[in-house]
Short mmCIF file of C-alpha atoms and ligand atoms in Angstrom, two decimals:
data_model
loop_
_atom_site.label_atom_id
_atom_site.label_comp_id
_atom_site.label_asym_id
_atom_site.label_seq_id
_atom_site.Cartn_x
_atom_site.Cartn_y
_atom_site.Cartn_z
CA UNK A 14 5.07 8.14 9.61
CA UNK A 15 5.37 6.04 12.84
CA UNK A 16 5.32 7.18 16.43
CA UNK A 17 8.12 6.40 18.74
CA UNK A 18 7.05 6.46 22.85
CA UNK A 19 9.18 3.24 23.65
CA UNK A 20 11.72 0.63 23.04
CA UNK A 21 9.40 -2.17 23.96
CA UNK A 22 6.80 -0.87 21.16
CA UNK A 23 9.58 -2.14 18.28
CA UNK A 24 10.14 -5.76 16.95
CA UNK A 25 14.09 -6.19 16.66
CA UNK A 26 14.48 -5.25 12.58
CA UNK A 27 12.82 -2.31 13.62
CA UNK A 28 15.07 -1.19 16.81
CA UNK A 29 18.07 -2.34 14.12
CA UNK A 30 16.92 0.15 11.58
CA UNK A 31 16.79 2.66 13.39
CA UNK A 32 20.25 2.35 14.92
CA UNK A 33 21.54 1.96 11.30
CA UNK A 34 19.89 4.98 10.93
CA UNK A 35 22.05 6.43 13.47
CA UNK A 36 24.89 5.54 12.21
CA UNK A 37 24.26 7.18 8.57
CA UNK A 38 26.29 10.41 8.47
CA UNK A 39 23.85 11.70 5.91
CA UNK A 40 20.60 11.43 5.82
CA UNK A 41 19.63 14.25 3.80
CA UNK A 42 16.67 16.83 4.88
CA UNK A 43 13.69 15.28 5.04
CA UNK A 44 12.21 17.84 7.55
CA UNK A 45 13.30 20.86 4.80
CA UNK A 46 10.47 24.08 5.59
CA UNK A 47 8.88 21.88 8.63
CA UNK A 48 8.29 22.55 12.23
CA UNK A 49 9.18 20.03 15.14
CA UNK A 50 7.55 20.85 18.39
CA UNK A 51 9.68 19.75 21.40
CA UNK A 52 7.67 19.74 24.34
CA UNK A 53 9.38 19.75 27.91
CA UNK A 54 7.47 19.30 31.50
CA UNK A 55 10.91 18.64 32.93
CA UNK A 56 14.31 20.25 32.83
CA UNK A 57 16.63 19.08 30.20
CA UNK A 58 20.41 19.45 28.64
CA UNK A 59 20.72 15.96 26.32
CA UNK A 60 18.05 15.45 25.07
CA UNK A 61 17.14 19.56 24.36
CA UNK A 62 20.58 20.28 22.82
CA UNK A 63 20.86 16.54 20.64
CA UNK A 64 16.87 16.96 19.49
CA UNK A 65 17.04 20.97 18.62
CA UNK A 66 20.83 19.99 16.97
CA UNK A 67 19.13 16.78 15.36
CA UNK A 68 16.20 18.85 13.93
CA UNK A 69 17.94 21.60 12.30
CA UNK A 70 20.53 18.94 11.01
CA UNK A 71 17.79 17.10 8.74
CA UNK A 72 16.29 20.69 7.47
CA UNK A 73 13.85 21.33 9.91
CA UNK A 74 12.63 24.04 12.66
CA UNK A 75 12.58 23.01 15.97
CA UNK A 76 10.84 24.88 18.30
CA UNK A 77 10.78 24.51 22.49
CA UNK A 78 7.91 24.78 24.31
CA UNK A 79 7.80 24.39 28.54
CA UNK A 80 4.92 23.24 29.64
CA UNK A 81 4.08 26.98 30.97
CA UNK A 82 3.12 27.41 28.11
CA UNK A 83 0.59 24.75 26.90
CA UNK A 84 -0.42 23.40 30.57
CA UNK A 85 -0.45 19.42 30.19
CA UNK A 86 0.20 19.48 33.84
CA UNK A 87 -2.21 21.91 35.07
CA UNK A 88 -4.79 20.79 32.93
CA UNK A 89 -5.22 24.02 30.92
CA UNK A 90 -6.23 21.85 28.15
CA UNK A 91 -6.11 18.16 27.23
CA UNK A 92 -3.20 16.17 25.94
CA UNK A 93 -5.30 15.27 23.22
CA UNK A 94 -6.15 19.00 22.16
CA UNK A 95 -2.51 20.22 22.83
CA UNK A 96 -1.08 17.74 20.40
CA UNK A 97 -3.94 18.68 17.64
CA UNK A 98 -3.35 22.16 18.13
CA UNK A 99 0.35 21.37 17.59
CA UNK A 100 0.11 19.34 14.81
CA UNK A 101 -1.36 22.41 13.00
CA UNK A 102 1.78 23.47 12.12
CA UNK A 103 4.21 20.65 12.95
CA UNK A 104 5.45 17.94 11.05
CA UNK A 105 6.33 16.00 14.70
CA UNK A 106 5.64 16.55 18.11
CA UNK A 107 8.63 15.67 20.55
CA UNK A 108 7.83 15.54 24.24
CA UNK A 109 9.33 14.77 27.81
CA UNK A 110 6.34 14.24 30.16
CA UNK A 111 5.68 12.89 33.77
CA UNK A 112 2.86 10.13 32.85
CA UNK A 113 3.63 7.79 29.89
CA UNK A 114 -0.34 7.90 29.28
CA UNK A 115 0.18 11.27 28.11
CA UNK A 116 2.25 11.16 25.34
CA UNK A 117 -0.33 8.08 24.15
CA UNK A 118 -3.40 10.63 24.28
CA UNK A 119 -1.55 12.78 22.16
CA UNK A 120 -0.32 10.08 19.84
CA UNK A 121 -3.95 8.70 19.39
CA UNK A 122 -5.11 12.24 18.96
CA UNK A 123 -2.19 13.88 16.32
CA UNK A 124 -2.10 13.63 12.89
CA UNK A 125 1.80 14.01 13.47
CA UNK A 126 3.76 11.32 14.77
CA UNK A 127 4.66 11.53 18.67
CA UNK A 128 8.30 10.95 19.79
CA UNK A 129 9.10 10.39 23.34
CA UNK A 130 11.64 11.96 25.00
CA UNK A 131 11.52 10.55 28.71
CA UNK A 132 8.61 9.61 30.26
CA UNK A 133 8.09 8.28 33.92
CA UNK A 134 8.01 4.74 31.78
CA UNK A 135 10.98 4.89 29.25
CA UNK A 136 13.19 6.78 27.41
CA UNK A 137 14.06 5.60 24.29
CA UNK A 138 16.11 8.28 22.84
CA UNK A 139 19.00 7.10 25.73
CA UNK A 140 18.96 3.76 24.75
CA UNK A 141 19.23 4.06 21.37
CA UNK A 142 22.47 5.95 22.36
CA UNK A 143 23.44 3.43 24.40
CA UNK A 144 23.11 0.59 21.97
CA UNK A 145 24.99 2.62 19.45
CA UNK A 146 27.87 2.91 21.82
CA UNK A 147 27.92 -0.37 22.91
CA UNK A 148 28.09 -1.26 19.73
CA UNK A 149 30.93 1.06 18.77
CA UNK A 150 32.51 -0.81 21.73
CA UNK A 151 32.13 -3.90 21.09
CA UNK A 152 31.26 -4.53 17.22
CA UNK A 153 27.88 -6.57 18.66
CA UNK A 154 25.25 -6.96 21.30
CA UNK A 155 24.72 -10.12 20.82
CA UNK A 156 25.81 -11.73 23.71
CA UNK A 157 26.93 -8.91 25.45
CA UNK A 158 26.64 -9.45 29.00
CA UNK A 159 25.89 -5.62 30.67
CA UNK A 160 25.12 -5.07 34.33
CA UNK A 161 22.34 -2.27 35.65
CA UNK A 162 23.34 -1.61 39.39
CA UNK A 163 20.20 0.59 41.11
CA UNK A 164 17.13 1.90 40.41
CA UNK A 165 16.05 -0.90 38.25
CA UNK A 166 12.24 -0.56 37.61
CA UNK A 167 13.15 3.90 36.04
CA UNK A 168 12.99 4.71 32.79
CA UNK A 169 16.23 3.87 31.66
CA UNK A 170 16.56 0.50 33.16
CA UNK A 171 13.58 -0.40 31.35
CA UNK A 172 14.28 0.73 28.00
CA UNK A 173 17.95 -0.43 28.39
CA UNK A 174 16.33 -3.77 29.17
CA UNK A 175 13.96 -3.85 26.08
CA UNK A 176 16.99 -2.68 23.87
CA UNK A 177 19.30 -5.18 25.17
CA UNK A 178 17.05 -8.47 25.17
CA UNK A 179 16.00 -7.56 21.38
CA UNK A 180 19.66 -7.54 20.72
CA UNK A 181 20.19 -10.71 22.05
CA UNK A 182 22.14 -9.36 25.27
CA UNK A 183 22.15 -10.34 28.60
CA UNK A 184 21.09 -7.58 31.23
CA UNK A 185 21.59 -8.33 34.84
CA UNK A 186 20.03 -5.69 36.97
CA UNK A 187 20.92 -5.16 40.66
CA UNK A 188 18.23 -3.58 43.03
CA UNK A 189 17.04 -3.64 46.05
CA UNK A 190 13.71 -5.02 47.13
CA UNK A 191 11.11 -3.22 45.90
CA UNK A 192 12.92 -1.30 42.70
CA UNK A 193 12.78 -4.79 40.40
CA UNK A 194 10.88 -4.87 37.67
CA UNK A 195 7.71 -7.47 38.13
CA UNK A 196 7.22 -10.97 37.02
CA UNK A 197 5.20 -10.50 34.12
CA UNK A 198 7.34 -7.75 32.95
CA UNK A 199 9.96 -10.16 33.17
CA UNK A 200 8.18 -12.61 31.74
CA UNK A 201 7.91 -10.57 28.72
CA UNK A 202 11.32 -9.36 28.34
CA UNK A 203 12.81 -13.03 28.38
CA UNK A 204 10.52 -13.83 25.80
CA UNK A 205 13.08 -12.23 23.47
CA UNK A 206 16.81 -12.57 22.21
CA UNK A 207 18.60 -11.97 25.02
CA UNK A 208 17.27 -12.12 28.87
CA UNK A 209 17.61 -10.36 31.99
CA UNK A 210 18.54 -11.55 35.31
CA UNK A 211 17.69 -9.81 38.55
CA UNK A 212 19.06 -9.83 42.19
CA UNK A 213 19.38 -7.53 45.23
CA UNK A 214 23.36 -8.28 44.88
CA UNK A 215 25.64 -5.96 42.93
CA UNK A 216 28.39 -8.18 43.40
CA UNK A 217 26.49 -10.70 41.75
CA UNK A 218 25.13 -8.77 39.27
CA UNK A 219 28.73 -6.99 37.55
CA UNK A 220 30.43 -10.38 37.90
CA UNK A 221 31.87 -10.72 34.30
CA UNK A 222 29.79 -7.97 33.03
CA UNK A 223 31.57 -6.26 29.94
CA UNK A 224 29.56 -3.18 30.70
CA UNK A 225 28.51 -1.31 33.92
CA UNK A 226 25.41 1.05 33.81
CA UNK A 227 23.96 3.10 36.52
CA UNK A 228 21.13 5.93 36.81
CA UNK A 229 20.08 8.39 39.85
CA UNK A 230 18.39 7.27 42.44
CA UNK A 231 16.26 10.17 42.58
CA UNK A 232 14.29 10.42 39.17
CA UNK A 233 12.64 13.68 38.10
CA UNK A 234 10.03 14.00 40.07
CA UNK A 235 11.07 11.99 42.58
CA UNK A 236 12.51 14.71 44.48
CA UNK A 237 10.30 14.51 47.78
CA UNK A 238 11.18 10.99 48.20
CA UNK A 239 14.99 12.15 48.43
CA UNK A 240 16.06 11.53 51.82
CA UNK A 241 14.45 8.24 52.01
CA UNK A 242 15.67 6.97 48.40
CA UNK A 243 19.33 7.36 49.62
CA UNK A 244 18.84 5.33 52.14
CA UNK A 245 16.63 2.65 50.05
CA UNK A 246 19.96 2.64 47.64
CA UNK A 247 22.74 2.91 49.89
CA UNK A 248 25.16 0.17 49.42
CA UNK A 249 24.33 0.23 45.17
CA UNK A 250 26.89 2.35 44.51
CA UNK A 251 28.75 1.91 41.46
CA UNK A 252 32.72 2.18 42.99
CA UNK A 253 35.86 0.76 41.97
CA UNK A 254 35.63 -1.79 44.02
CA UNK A 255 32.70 -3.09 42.17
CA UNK A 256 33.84 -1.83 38.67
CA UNK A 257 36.82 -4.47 39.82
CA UNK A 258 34.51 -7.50 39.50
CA UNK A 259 33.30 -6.99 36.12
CA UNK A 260 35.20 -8.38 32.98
CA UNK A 261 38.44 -6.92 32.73
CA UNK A 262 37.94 -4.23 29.50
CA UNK A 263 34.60 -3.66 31.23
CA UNK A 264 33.13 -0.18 30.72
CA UNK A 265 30.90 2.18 32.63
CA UNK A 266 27.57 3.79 30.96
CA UNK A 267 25.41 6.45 32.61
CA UNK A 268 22.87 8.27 30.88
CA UNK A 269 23.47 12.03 33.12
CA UNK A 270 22.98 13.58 34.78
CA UNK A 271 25.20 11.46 37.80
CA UNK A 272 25.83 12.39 41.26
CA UNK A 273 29.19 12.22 42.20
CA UNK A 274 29.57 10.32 45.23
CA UNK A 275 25.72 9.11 45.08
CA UNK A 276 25.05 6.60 42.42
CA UNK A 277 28.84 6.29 41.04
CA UNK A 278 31.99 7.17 42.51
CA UNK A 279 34.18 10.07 41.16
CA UNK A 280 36.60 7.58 40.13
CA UNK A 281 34.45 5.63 37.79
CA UNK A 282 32.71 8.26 36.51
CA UNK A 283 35.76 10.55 35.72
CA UNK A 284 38.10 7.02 34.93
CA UNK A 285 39.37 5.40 32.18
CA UNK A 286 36.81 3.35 32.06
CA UNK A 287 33.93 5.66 31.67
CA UNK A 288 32.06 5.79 28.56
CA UNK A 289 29.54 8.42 29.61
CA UNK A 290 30.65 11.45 27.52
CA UNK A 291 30.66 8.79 24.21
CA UNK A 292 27.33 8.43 25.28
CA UNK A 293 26.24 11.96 25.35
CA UNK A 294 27.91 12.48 21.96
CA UNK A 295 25.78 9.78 20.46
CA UNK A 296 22.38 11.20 22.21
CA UNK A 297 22.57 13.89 18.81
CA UNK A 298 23.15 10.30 16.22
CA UNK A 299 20.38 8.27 17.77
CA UNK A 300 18.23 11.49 17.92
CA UNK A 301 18.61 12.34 14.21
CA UNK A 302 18.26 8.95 13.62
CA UNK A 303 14.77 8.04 15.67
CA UNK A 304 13.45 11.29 13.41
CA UNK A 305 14.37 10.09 10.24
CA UNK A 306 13.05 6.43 10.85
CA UNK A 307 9.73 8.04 12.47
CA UNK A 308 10.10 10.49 8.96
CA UNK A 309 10.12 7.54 6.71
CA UNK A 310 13.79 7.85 5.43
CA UNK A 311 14.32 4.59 3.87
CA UNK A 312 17.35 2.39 5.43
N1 LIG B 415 20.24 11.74 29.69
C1 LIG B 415 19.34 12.70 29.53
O1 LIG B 415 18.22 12.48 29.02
O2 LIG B 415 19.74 13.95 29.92
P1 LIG B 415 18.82 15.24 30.01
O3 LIG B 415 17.83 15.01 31.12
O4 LIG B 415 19.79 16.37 30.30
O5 LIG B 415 18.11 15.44 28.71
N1 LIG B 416 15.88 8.37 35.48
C1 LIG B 416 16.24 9.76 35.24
C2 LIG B 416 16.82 9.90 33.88
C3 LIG B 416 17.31 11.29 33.54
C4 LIG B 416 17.83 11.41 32.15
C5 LIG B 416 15.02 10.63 35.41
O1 LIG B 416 13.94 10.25 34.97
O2 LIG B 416 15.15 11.72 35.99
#
């Protein structure tokens, strides 16, 4: 039984059998007569719906739980005891959560194994989606060449960056000042397959790019910082014009929720070259499969 709270935590045959995993159509019911406690301090339709879907499809119970109830935010009791009181009658404990550090103090402290689903630091579950349908797309990543226009130090840039350079894909993120990831954490990432280029330019960035992705610019709990994010990001919008610049079958990823208008135009989003509602589809594959590779379903 193995925990999954990132991308980065995975060698390559790992990430790779896990998205075979996902693309299994069976893989029997190895969570027959067991609980799975999904755990949510933040709102969610993907990743509640694909999990609850992905849980019942393999046998098992799922059951959701806001944080109103077990207080990891308010401190009502630890992470630690939360997840041991859990794991009393769960065979896995599934949680979205502000802090990446939580869902380690539960993981160190659970006999279960602890699945991520979005933290402030990654969100695995959406890139393994992603990967699938790039794959789907494309028949490979290797070599891929896939352009991140926006917030590129959230979540999703950062797991889509550890799933991509394990691949052997090249990521080229476009951000402004201030929203790239760091040295070292570049560093790090080009120390594998594939590599990722950064640059405040989205011109630059979606030049030949055979995929497009973008993300908010207002992450969950970001919501104070509204007013001034929009203005940080102005000018990152992912619009036809720019979509124009990238390879000519290129296609355009978001993980959703999008803002019309914001992050993408309408006419990406809603065009022919908009993958986003593949990607939702394969949210419930990559979902089923994270639980049976965490589960121990053989390959
Ligand atoms: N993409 C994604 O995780 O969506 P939800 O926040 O609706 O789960
Ligand atoms: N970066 C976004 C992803 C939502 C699925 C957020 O954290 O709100």
């Amino acid at each position: 039984m193995s925990d999954l709270l990132g991308i980065a935590d995975l060698d390559r045959p790992t990430l790779e059998m896990i998205l075979g995993l996902s693309a299994r159509a069976d893989l029997g019911r190895p969570l027959a007569g067991q609980g799975v406690a999904l755990v949510f301090q933040k709102p969610s339709a993907r990743t509640r719906n694909s999990m609850e879907m992905a849980v019942a499809g393999l046998g098992g119970h799922p059951v959701y739980i806001t944080d109103a109830e077990v207080g990891l935010g308010s401190g009502r009791e630890s992470p630690a005891d939360v997840a041991r009181t859990l794991a009393c009658f769960h065979s896995l404990i599934a949680a979205r959560v502000f802090h990446h550090e939580v869902l380690q103090q539960m993981a160190a402290a659970a006999d279960a194994p602890v699945l991520n689903l979005l933290s402030d630091r990654a969100h695995p579950l959406q890139t393994l989606a992603d990967l699938l349908t790039l794959h789907e797309r494309f028949g490979r990543l290797e070599g891929l060449r896939v352009a991140y226009v926006g917030d590129g130090d959230n979540n999703v840039a950062r797991s889509l960056a550890a799933g991509c350079v394990r691949l052997g894909a090249h990521l080229a993120i476009a951000a402004p000042v201030g929203s790239h990831l760091s040295a070292a954490d570049l560093a790090e990432l080009n120390s594998h397959a594939g590599c990722v280029t950064q640059t405040v330019d989205p011109a630059e960035a979606v030049a030949g790019a055979q995929a497009v992705y973008t993300d908010t610019w207002i992450s969950m709990g970001q919501e104070g910082e509204a007013q001034s994010r929009r203005a940080i990001f102005e000018g990152y919008q992912v619009d036809p014009a720019l979509m124009a610049r990238a390879a000519p079958q290129a296609v355009f990823l978001h993980c959703l929720p999008a803002h019309r208008g914001e992050e993408v135009a309408p006419e990406v989003l809603d065009g022919p070259q908009s993958l986003v509602w593949t990607q939702a589809r394969n949210r419930m594959r990559s979902a089923r499969g994270a639980l049976a590779w965490m589960l121990g379903v053989p390959a």
